[in-house]
XYZ file of C-alpha atoms in Angstrom:
186
model
C 0.000 0.000 0.000
C 2.724 2.472 0.922
C 5.357 0.923 -1.329
C 6.018 4.245 -3.085
C 7.717 5.443 0.137
C 10.266 2.635 0.012
C 11.847 3.596 -3.283
C 13.492 1.326 -5.788
C 16.749 -0.407 -4.767
C 19.764 1.156 -6.491
C 21.036 -0.651 -9.581
C 24.704 -1.437 -9.942
C 27.212 -3.234 -12.138
C 28.497 -6.386 -10.450
C 32.230 -6.978 -11.004
C 33.501 -10.432 -10.079
C 37.241 -9.833 -10.553
C 39.491 -6.927 -11.511
C 42.674 -7.685 -13.484
C 45.306 -5.265 -14.854
C 43.226 -4.064 -17.813
C 40.244 -6.421 -17.637
C 36.961 -6.419 -15.728
C 35.167 -9.734 -15.190
C 31.592 -8.450 -15.246
C 28.555 -10.444 -14.048
C 26.003 -7.898 -15.234
C 23.497 -5.649 -13.514
C 22.260 -6.217 -10.003
C 20.239 -4.529 -7.283
C 21.592 -3.598 -3.850
C 18.751 -4.900 -1.679
C 19.925 -4.390 1.929
C 17.443 -3.192 4.559
C 18.554 0.410 4.466
C 17.091 3.434 2.831
C 17.826 3.578 -0.908
C 19.793 6.826 -0.521
C 22.040 5.245 2.131
C 22.618 2.212 -0.098
C 23.418 4.478 -3.055
C 25.947 6.413 -0.947
C 27.626 3.168 0.138
C 27.753 1.966 -3.478
C 29.415 5.213 -4.583
C 32.039 4.969 -1.842
C 32.623 1.228 -2.419
C 31.521 0.248 1.096
C 28.263 -1.594 0.345
C 27.901 -4.926 2.155
C 24.799 -7.033 1.888
C 22.583 -8.895 -0.543
C 22.763 -8.371 -4.284
C 19.871 -9.594 -6.418
C 20.220 -10.083 -10.145
C 17.572 -8.693 -12.500
C 17.642 -11.501 -15.032
C 17.728 -14.537 -12.715
C 16.133 -13.673 -9.380
C 19.282 -14.946 -7.644
C 20.321 -13.207 -4.406
C 24.014 -13.441 -3.447
C 26.203 -11.831 -0.798
C 28.332 -8.886 -1.909
C 31.489 -10.496 -0.463
C 31.558 -12.826 -3.510
C 32.359 -9.862 -5.769
C 35.329 -7.540 -6.177
C 33.238 -4.395 -6.664
C 29.682 -3.124 -6.972
C 29.609 0.016 -9.091
C 26.636 2.383 -9.567
C 25.285 2.325 -13.131
C 26.285 5.894 -13.883
C 29.916 5.306 -12.795
C 30.667 2.621 -15.414
C 29.895 2.867 -19.129
C 30.179 -0.009 -21.614
C 30.453 0.460 -25.390
C 29.670 -1.858 -28.322
C 33.129 -3.468 -28.367
C 32.890 -4.661 -24.732
C 35.105 -1.909 -23.404
C 34.245 -0.149 -20.161
C 35.035 3.353 -18.974
C 35.502 3.295 -15.183
C 37.746 5.198 -12.755
C 39.087 7.342 -15.621
C 40.440 4.255 -17.392
C 39.456 2.109 -20.327
C 38.976 -1.588 -19.475
C 38.327 -4.671 -21.594
C 35.193 -6.543 -20.424
C 34.882 -10.289 -19.984
C 31.365 -11.501 -19.229
C 31.037 -13.967 -16.338
C 28.461 -16.757 -16.831
C 26.073 -17.504 -13.969
C 27.850 -20.757 -13.054
C 30.938 -18.701 -12.056
C 29.170 -16.109 -9.894
C 29.714 -18.124 -6.711
C 33.183 -19.420 -7.678
C 35.754 -18.102 -5.205
C 38.965 -18.786 -7.156
C 40.692 -16.929 -9.979
C 39.003 -16.488 -13.338
C 40.610 -16.575 -16.774
C 39.142 -15.655 -20.145
C 38.240 -17.462 -23.348
C 37.283 -16.022 -26.700
C 33.653 -16.630 -27.588
C 31.566 -15.951 -30.668
C 28.181 -15.912 -28.959
C 25.427 -14.035 -30.751
C 27.470 -13.550 -33.905
C 30.064 -11.272 -32.317
C 33.398 -12.101 -30.787
C 33.887 -11.332 -27.113
C 35.459 -12.670 -23.936
C 33.866 -15.110 -21.503
C 35.263 -15.741 -18.015
C 35.950 -19.325 -16.924
C 37.360 -20.941 -13.801
C 41.172 -21.070 -13.687
C 42.036 -24.746 -13.151
C 45.768 -24.451 -13.957
C 46.681 -24.912 -10.275
C 44.620 -28.085 -10.021
C 46.045 -29.389 -13.288
C 49.620 -28.753 -12.070
C 48.987 -30.734 -8.863
C 47.549 -33.721 -10.705
C 50.085 -36.417 -11.517
C 49.913 -38.628 -14.594
C 49.944 -41.723 -12.349
C 46.809 -40.534 -10.559
C 44.778 -40.790 -13.749
C 42.757 -43.946 -14.274
C 44.198 -46.465 -16.733
C 42.813 -46.038 -20.217
C 42.566 -49.696 -21.185
C 39.431 -51.749 -20.752
C 38.429 -55.259 -21.630
C 35.301 -55.907 -23.607
C 33.468 -59.190 -23.444
C 30.982 -60.447 -25.996
C 27.495 -61.582 -25.055
C 27.759 -64.895 -26.919
C 28.692 -66.964 -23.823
C 25.502 -65.780 -22.097
C 23.130 -67.026 -24.763
C 21.070 -69.995 -23.680
C 21.897 -69.630 -19.974
C 18.766 -69.779 -17.863
C 17.986 -70.923 -14.379
C 16.470 -74.327 -13.836
C 13.163 -72.818 -12.761
C 13.270 -70.461 -15.750
C 13.786 -73.374 -18.120
C 10.786 -75.175 -16.593
C 8.635 -72.072 -16.936
C 9.824 -71.641 -20.519
C 8.624 -75.130 -21.298
C 5.315 -74.313 -19.618
C 4.877 -71.310 -21.924
C 5.383 -68.568 -19.336
C 6.097 -65.304 -21.132
C 8.437 -64.052 -18.372
C 11.127 -66.697 -18.764
C 13.571 -67.826 -21.381
C 16.555 -65.844 -22.705
C 15.597 -62.789 -20.623
C 16.360 -64.736 -17.445
C 20.146 -64.478 -17.717
C 22.789 -64.900 -15.053
C 20.714 -66.730 -12.449
C 18.040 -64.048 -12.214
C 14.615 -64.314 -13.684
C 11.685 -62.046 -14.100
C 8.518 -62.777 -12.244
C 5.100 -61.338 -12.412
C 2.752 -61.025 -9.449
C 1.229 -64.478 -9.866
C 4.564 -66.415 -9.810
C 5.102 -66.636 -6.063
């Protein structure tokens, strides 16, 4: 009823990681803490906002500690070539997919041609894990395959008797000592 007094939560750009000349950007979010919108906006501008961040496109609500920075919309501008103007610098932008929003390790980038244009996508950096893995720890790559020919004609004794009696649940399907039964075969 009196929702017009509350005001809309301030929108912000959610930055997952800041590299030398690259911003790993999650997208737009809303600062939804239980403070007045003006107080939240002031904290966003000063870089001191702590609290929940909800995402417009997914309905997900995450804690601000998962992100490197939350920037008010007017403080960061993005152009057509995925370059951002922020803090009087020009940054390259790498878009972070939703699966990486809660990842707490380093991110790296990959080139992607999504939507007909080439851009950067952030992915989890697994180089440290790969370096720790030893070749001996990997499972052996050989396997033995056996044909099904030796199993043909094997049935249980009871299954063979039922097969002779014309029961539809016995015969070659009853392989390896197990047989199928229906409710009336008790």
